[in-house]
Amino acid sequence: RIVPSGGEEESFAGAGAKFSSAILPPEMIEKIETDQIDGFNAYWESEIDEDLKEKVAPKIYQEPGMLKAHYVVKSFRTEEGKPVKEGLPYELKRASENIDLWSLGVLA
């Protein structure tokens, strides 16, 4: 979705800037490979909100003695109100009615 920004040029309205992981639809979760972890962590390194950094940190799925995968929420940082896309190992999702409806259905 494109959201006008006060009559100026249009800006990206991305899903994932603010979120509750309990109600996110599957398309907002990304599996990232082990070789992408360092780049992902470097992307979030400049974030000063430690709670947010913990919230977006890769979650590990493993079985006894064997790492299976890392999963992250497709979130992003902003600078001057614009999303910082460079350095992310995934494409951002645009805010949409589908995401809103999934979240509403989870709450119902």
XYZ file of N, CA, C and O in Angstrom:
432
model
N 0.857 -1.162 0.000
C 0.000 0.000 0.000
C 0.895 1.215 0.000
O 1.890 1.264 0.695
N 0.534 2.217 -0.734
C 1.262 3.474 -0.754
C 0.488 4.471 0.095
O -0.714 4.651 -0.073
N 1.170 5.125 1.005
C 0.539 6.088 1.890
C 1.090 7.466 1.575
O 2.300 7.673 1.628
N 0.208 8.425 1.209
C 0.711 9.772 0.944
C 1.314 10.367 2.204
O 0.831 10.136 3.307
N 2.359 11.126 2.046
C 3.016 11.723 3.218
C 2.841 13.238 3.169
O 3.726 13.965 2.789
N 1.646 13.702 3.533
C 1.374 15.124 3.623
C 1.427 15.858 2.295
O 1.905 16.984 2.234
N 0.944 15.248 1.227
C 0.928 15.904 -0.060
C 2.248 15.870 -0.795
O 2.359 16.330 -1.912
N 3.258 15.327 -0.175
C 4.556 15.227 -0.824
C 4.587 13.941 -1.642
O 3.562 13.344 -1.896
N 5.761 13.524 -2.041
C 5.862 12.275 -2.778
C 5.382 11.125 -1.907
O 5.390 11.207 -0.683
N 4.952 10.046 -2.545
C 4.428 8.903 -1.811
C 5.551 8.129 -1.144
O 6.685 8.131 -1.607
N 5.249 7.475 -0.036
C 6.259 6.722 0.686
C 5.809 5.275 0.873
O 4.637 4.966 0.758
N 6.754 4.406 1.172
C 6.500 2.983 1.371
C 5.834 2.768 2.718
O 6.335 3.230 3.738
N 4.699 2.069 2.723
C 4.028 1.696 3.968
C 4.260 0.210 4.162
O 3.529 -0.610 3.631
N 5.305 -0.118 4.859
C 5.664 -1.509 5.034
C 5.063 -2.117 6.272
O 4.835 -1.443 7.267
N 4.815 -3.397 6.188
C 4.373 -4.153 7.347
C 5.626 -4.617 8.077
O 6.617 -4.965 7.454
N 5.587 -4.600 9.395
C 6.698 -5.140 10.160
C 7.493 -4.117 10.941
O 8.361 -4.488 11.716
N 7.226 -2.817 10.746
C 7.959 -1.818 11.518
C 7.581 -1.931 12.992
O 8.421 -1.830 13.868
N 6.301 -2.144 13.252
C 5.803 -2.385 14.603
C 4.948 -3.636 14.512
O 4.132 -3.775 13.602
N 5.120 -4.540 15.451
C 4.399 -5.801 15.340
C 4.278 -6.500 16.675
O 5.020 -6.237 17.609
N 3.316 -7.410 16.724
C 3.192 -8.375 17.805
C 3.349 -9.736 17.139
O 2.530 -10.119 16.302
N 4.402 -10.437 17.456
C 4.685 -11.696 16.772
C 3.603 -12.750 16.996
O 3.505 -13.706 16.237
N 2.761 -12.572 17.999
C 1.707 -13.550 18.276
C 0.614 -13.541 17.214
O -0.104 -14.527 17.071
N 0.488 -12.451 16.459
C -0.614 -12.363 15.497
C -0.133 -12.145 14.064
O -0.923 -11.800 13.191
N 1.135 -12.379 13.795
C 1.654 -12.189 12.442
C 1.283 -13.354 11.535
O 1.337 -14.513 11.948
N 0.957 -13.063 10.273
C 0.692 -14.143 9.319
C 1.997 -14.793 8.879
O 3.078 -14.206 9.029
N 1.928 -15.990 8.320
C 3.137 -16.716 7.916
C 4.040 -15.946 6.960
O 5.263 -16.088 7.016
N 3.473 -15.115 6.083
C 4.314 -14.400 5.129
C 5.191 -13.324 5.770
O 6.065 -12.767 5.122
N 4.985 -13.065 7.056
C 5.814 -12.097 7.769
C 6.979 -12.766 8.507
O 7.727 -12.115 9.221
N 7.131 -14.064 8.349
C 8.226 -14.809 8.960
C 9.164 -15.284 7.853
O 8.721 -15.756 6.815
N 10.452 -15.157 8.083
C 11.444 -15.542 7.074
C 12.464 -16.501 7.677
O 12.975 -16.276 8.778
N 12.744 -17.559 6.958
C 13.828 -18.472 7.333
C 15.107 -17.884 6.748
O 15.169 -17.588 5.557
N 16.102 -17.683 7.595
C 17.379 -17.194 7.075
C 18.462 -18.230 7.328
O 18.438 -18.949 8.318
N 19.370 -18.308 6.387
C 20.437 -19.296 6.447
C 21.529 -18.853 7.422
O 21.671 -17.664 7.723
N 22.289 -19.805 7.892
C 23.357 -19.526 8.848
C 24.332 -18.477 8.328
O 24.766 -17.599 9.074
N 24.622 -18.507 7.028
C 25.568 -17.541 6.472
C 24.981 -16.130 6.344
O 25.689 -15.188 6.021
N 23.686 -15.967 6.617
C 23.047 -14.651 6.578
C 22.932 -14.009 7.961
O 22.581 -12.840 8.074
N 23.215 -14.775 9.002
C 23.034 -14.292 10.374
C 23.903 -13.073 10.675
O 23.430 -12.090 11.245
N 25.179 -13.115 10.305
C 26.068 -11.992 10.597
C 25.582 -10.710 9.940
O 25.578 -9.641 10.561
N 25.158 -10.793 8.682
C 24.638 -9.623 7.986
C 23.363 -9.101 8.618
O 23.172 -7.892 8.757
N 22.489 -10.010 9.024
C 21.243 -9.621 9.688
C 21.544 -8.903 11.005
O 20.997 -7.843 11.294
N 22.455 -9.475 11.803
C 22.814 -8.852 13.076
C 23.488 -7.499 12.866
O 23.263 -6.559 13.637
N 24.297 -7.370 11.820
C 24.954 -6.094 11.515
C 23.908 -5.035 11.149
O 24.057 -3.863 11.523
N 22.864 -5.439 10.446
C 21.788 -4.513 10.083
C 21.181 -3.885 11.334
O 20.904 -2.685 11.376
N 20.950 -4.684 12.368
C 20.290 -4.207 13.584
C 21.266 -3.624 14.602
O 20.836 -3.095 15.629
N 22.555 -3.699 14.350
C 23.565 -3.251 15.307
C 23.389 -1.792 15.734
O 23.593 -1.445 16.891
N 22.994 -0.918 14.828
C 22.876 0.508 15.149
C 21.583 0.859 15.884
O 21.406 1.993 16.327
N 20.681 -0.099 16.023
C 19.430 0.139 16.746
C 19.743 0.331 18.229
O 20.444 -0.482 18.826
N 19.216 1.410 18.825
C 19.518 1.695 20.233
C 18.496 1.071 21.189
O 18.770 0.921 22.372
N 17.339 0.684 20.689
C 16.299 0.080 21.521
C 16.632 -1.402 21.740
O 16.410 -2.236 20.860
N 17.168 -1.715 22.912
C 17.594 -3.093 23.200
C 16.420 -4.072 23.221
O 16.569 -5.230 22.841
N 15.247 -3.612 23.661
C 14.072 -4.486 23.653
C 13.692 -4.870 22.225
O 13.353 -6.020 21.955
N 13.752 -3.902 21.313
C 13.450 -4.186 19.913
C 14.487 -5.140 19.322
O 14.137 -6.082 18.616
N 15.760 -4.907 19.633
C 16.808 -5.788 19.120
C 16.579 -7.231 19.571
O 16.765 -8.174 18.801
N 16.154 -7.391 20.808
C 15.869 -8.739 21.315
C 14.648 -9.333 20.608
O 14.622 -10.508 20.256
N 13.654 -8.495 20.356
C 12.425 -8.945 19.708
C 12.676 -9.426 18.275
O 12.071 -10.392 17.828
N 13.571 -8.758 17.555
C 13.818 -9.118 16.153
C 14.980 -10.096 15.979
O 15.266 -10.522 14.866
N 15.631 -10.459 17.065
C 16.766 -11.394 16.976
C 16.318 -12.728 16.382
O 15.194 -13.176 16.621
N 17.169 -13.366 15.589
C 16.813 -14.663 15.002
C 16.435 -15.690 16.067
O 17.093 -15.807 17.093
N 15.353 -16.385 15.811
C 14.903 -17.459 16.696
C 15.407 -18.766 16.106
O 15.274 -19.020 14.908
N 15.966 -19.597 16.949
C 16.592 -20.836 16.490
C 15.616 -21.998 16.623
O 14.962 -22.165 17.652
N 15.525 -22.775 15.557
C 14.782 -24.030 15.597
C 15.816 -25.135 15.513
O 16.627 -25.180 14.593
N 15.805 -26.003 16.503
C 16.780 -27.094 16.498
C 16.177 -28.352 17.086
O 15.203 -28.303 17.813
N 16.778 -29.434 16.731
C 16.483 -30.716 17.342
C 17.712 -31.081 18.154
O 18.782 -30.507 17.936
N 17.612 -31.992 19.087
C 18.769 -32.308 19.930
C 20.047 -32.513 19.121
O 20.113 -33.368 18.242
N 21.021 -31.663 19.404
C 22.324 -31.784 18.774
C 22.407 -31.313 17.334
O 23.440 -31.452 16.697
N 21.314 -30.719 16.800
C 21.350 -30.336 15.397
C 20.545 -29.063 15.153
O 19.341 -29.024 15.374
N 21.237 -28.005 14.699
C 20.587 -26.755 14.341
C 19.835 -26.952 13.032
O 20.399 -27.419 12.056
N 18.570 -26.624 13.012
C 17.755 -26.802 11.811
C 17.618 -25.508 11.010
O 17.725 -25.525 9.802
N 17.329 -24.384 11.694
C 17.079 -23.141 10.965
C 17.033 -21.954 11.926
O 16.913 -22.129 13.133
N 17.114 -20.765 11.329
C 16.900 -19.512 12.047
C 15.682 -18.841 11.413
O 15.580 -18.794 10.184
N 14.813 -18.296 12.243
C 13.628 -17.599 11.739
C 13.588 -16.192 12.311
O 13.942 -15.975 13.479
N 13.157 -15.246 11.474
C 13.042 -13.855 11.897
C 11.725 -13.284 11.390
O 11.145 -13.767 10.420
N 11.269 -12.246 12.068
C 10.131 -11.471 11.587
C 10.657 -10.510 10.527
O 11.721 -9.916 10.688
N 9.938 -10.364 9.445
C 10.338 -9.436 8.386
C 10.087 -8.009 8.855
O 9.130 -7.355 8.471
N 10.970 -7.556 9.706
C 10.890 -6.219 10.271
C 11.987 -5.358 9.654
O 12.838 -5.854 8.913
N 11.978 -4.076 9.991
C 12.976 -3.174 9.440
C 13.132 -1.944 10.325
O 12.263 -1.625 11.124
N 14.263 -1.279 10.159
C 14.523 -0.009 10.838
C 14.075 1.128 9.927
O 13.910 0.946 8.727
N 13.891 2.301 10.513
C 13.607 3.485 9.710
C 14.613 4.572 10.053
O 15.126 4.627 11.174
N 14.901 5.391 9.066
C 15.723 6.584 9.257
C 15.006 7.730 8.578
O 14.655 7.632 7.401
N 14.737 8.774 9.330
C 14.004 9.934 8.825
C 12.656 9.517 8.234
O 12.219 10.034 7.213
N 12.021 8.535 8.876
C 10.703 8.090 8.459
C 10.674 7.157 7.263
O 9.603 6.772 6.808
N 11.828 6.779 6.754
C 11.890 5.907 5.586
C 12.517 4.568 5.966
O 13.443 4.527 6.768
N 12.020 3.471 5.383
C 12.582 2.165 5.720
C 14.012 2.023 5.210
O 14.346 2.492 4.127
N 14.842 1.388 6.021
C 16.214 1.065 5.621
C 16.182 -0.369 5.120
O 16.017 -1.301 5.897
N 16.294 -0.531 3.809
C 16.180 -1.855 3.203
C 17.543 -2.515 3.000
O 17.650 -3.735 3.020
N 18.558 -1.705 2.801
C 19.892 -2.249 2.517
C 20.411 -3.060 3.695
O 20.410 -2.607 4.829
N 20.820 -4.277 3.415
C 21.357 -5.157 4.450
C 20.387 -6.210 4.936
O 20.759 -7.094 5.698
N 19.130 -6.129 4.505
C 18.150 -7.140 4.913
C 18.248 -8.367 4.008
O 18.389 -8.226 2.795
N 18.131 -9.567 4.579
C 18.202 -10.787 3.765
C 16.839 -11.196 3.198
O 16.642 -12.339 2.821
N 15.883 -10.279 3.160
C 14.545 -10.568 2.654
C 13.942 -9.290 2.075
O 14.396 -8.184 2.343
N 12.900 -9.488 1.276
C 12.138 -8.368 0.730
C 11.088 -7.954 1.756
O 10.470 -8.815 2.399
N 10.878 -6.670 1.885
C 9.852 -6.189 2.804
C 8.465 -6.448 2.226
O 8.286 -6.484 1.012
N 7.512 -6.618 3.117
C 6.120 -6.793 2.720
C 5.404 -5.452 2.860
O 5.617 -4.726 3.827
N 4.567 -5.147 1.892
C 3.737 -3.943 1.991
C 2.588 -4.219 2.960
O 2.066 -5.334 3.017
N 2.209 -3.203 3.711
C 1.040 -3.330 4.569
C -0.153 -3.661 3.684
O -0.277 -3.140 2.576
N -1.006 -4.561 4.142
C -2.136 -4.971 3.319
C -3.314 -5.396 4.181
O -3.161 -5.689 5.377
N -4.464 -5.448 3.545
C -5.666 -5.916 4.230
C -5.505 -7.372 4.648
O -6.035 -7.790 5.669
N -4.790 -8.166 3.863
C -4.596 -9.583 4.196
C -3.900 -9.744 5.540
O -4.270 -10.605 6.345
N -2.881 -8.938 5.777
C -2.168 -9.007 7.060
C -3.099 -8.591 8.189
O -3.159 -9.236 9.238
N -3.868 -7.520 7.971
C -4.815 -7.053 8.984
C -5.877 -8.113 9.278
O -6.211 -8.360 10.440
N -6.405 -8.740 8.234
C -7.450 -9.744 8.435
C -6.924 -10.975 9.160
O -7.611 -11.548 10.006
N -5.693 -11.403 8.837
C -5.093 -12.533 9.550
C -5.005 -12.205 11.044
O -5.407 -12.995 11.892
N -4.501 -11.022 11.337
C -4.330 -10.603 12.732
C -5.678 -10.548 13.452
O -5.798 -10.986 14.600
N -6.669 -10.022 12.782
C -8.006 -9.953 13.376
C -8.548 -11.360 13.626
O -9.115 -11.632 14.685
N -8.340 -12.251 12.670
C -8.810 -13.638 12.839
C -8.134 -14.342 14.004
O -8.764 -15.128 14.704
N -6.876 -14.065 14.222
C -6.148 -14.670 15.349
C -6.744 -14.184 16.673
O -6.846 -14.944 17.637
N -7.131 -12.928 16.706
C -7.678 -12.361 17.934
C -9.118 -12.810 18.208
O -9.552 -12.822 19.347
N -9.839 -13.165 17.143
C -11.271 -13.510 17.293
C -11.470 -14.827 17.991
O -10.715 -15.681 18.102
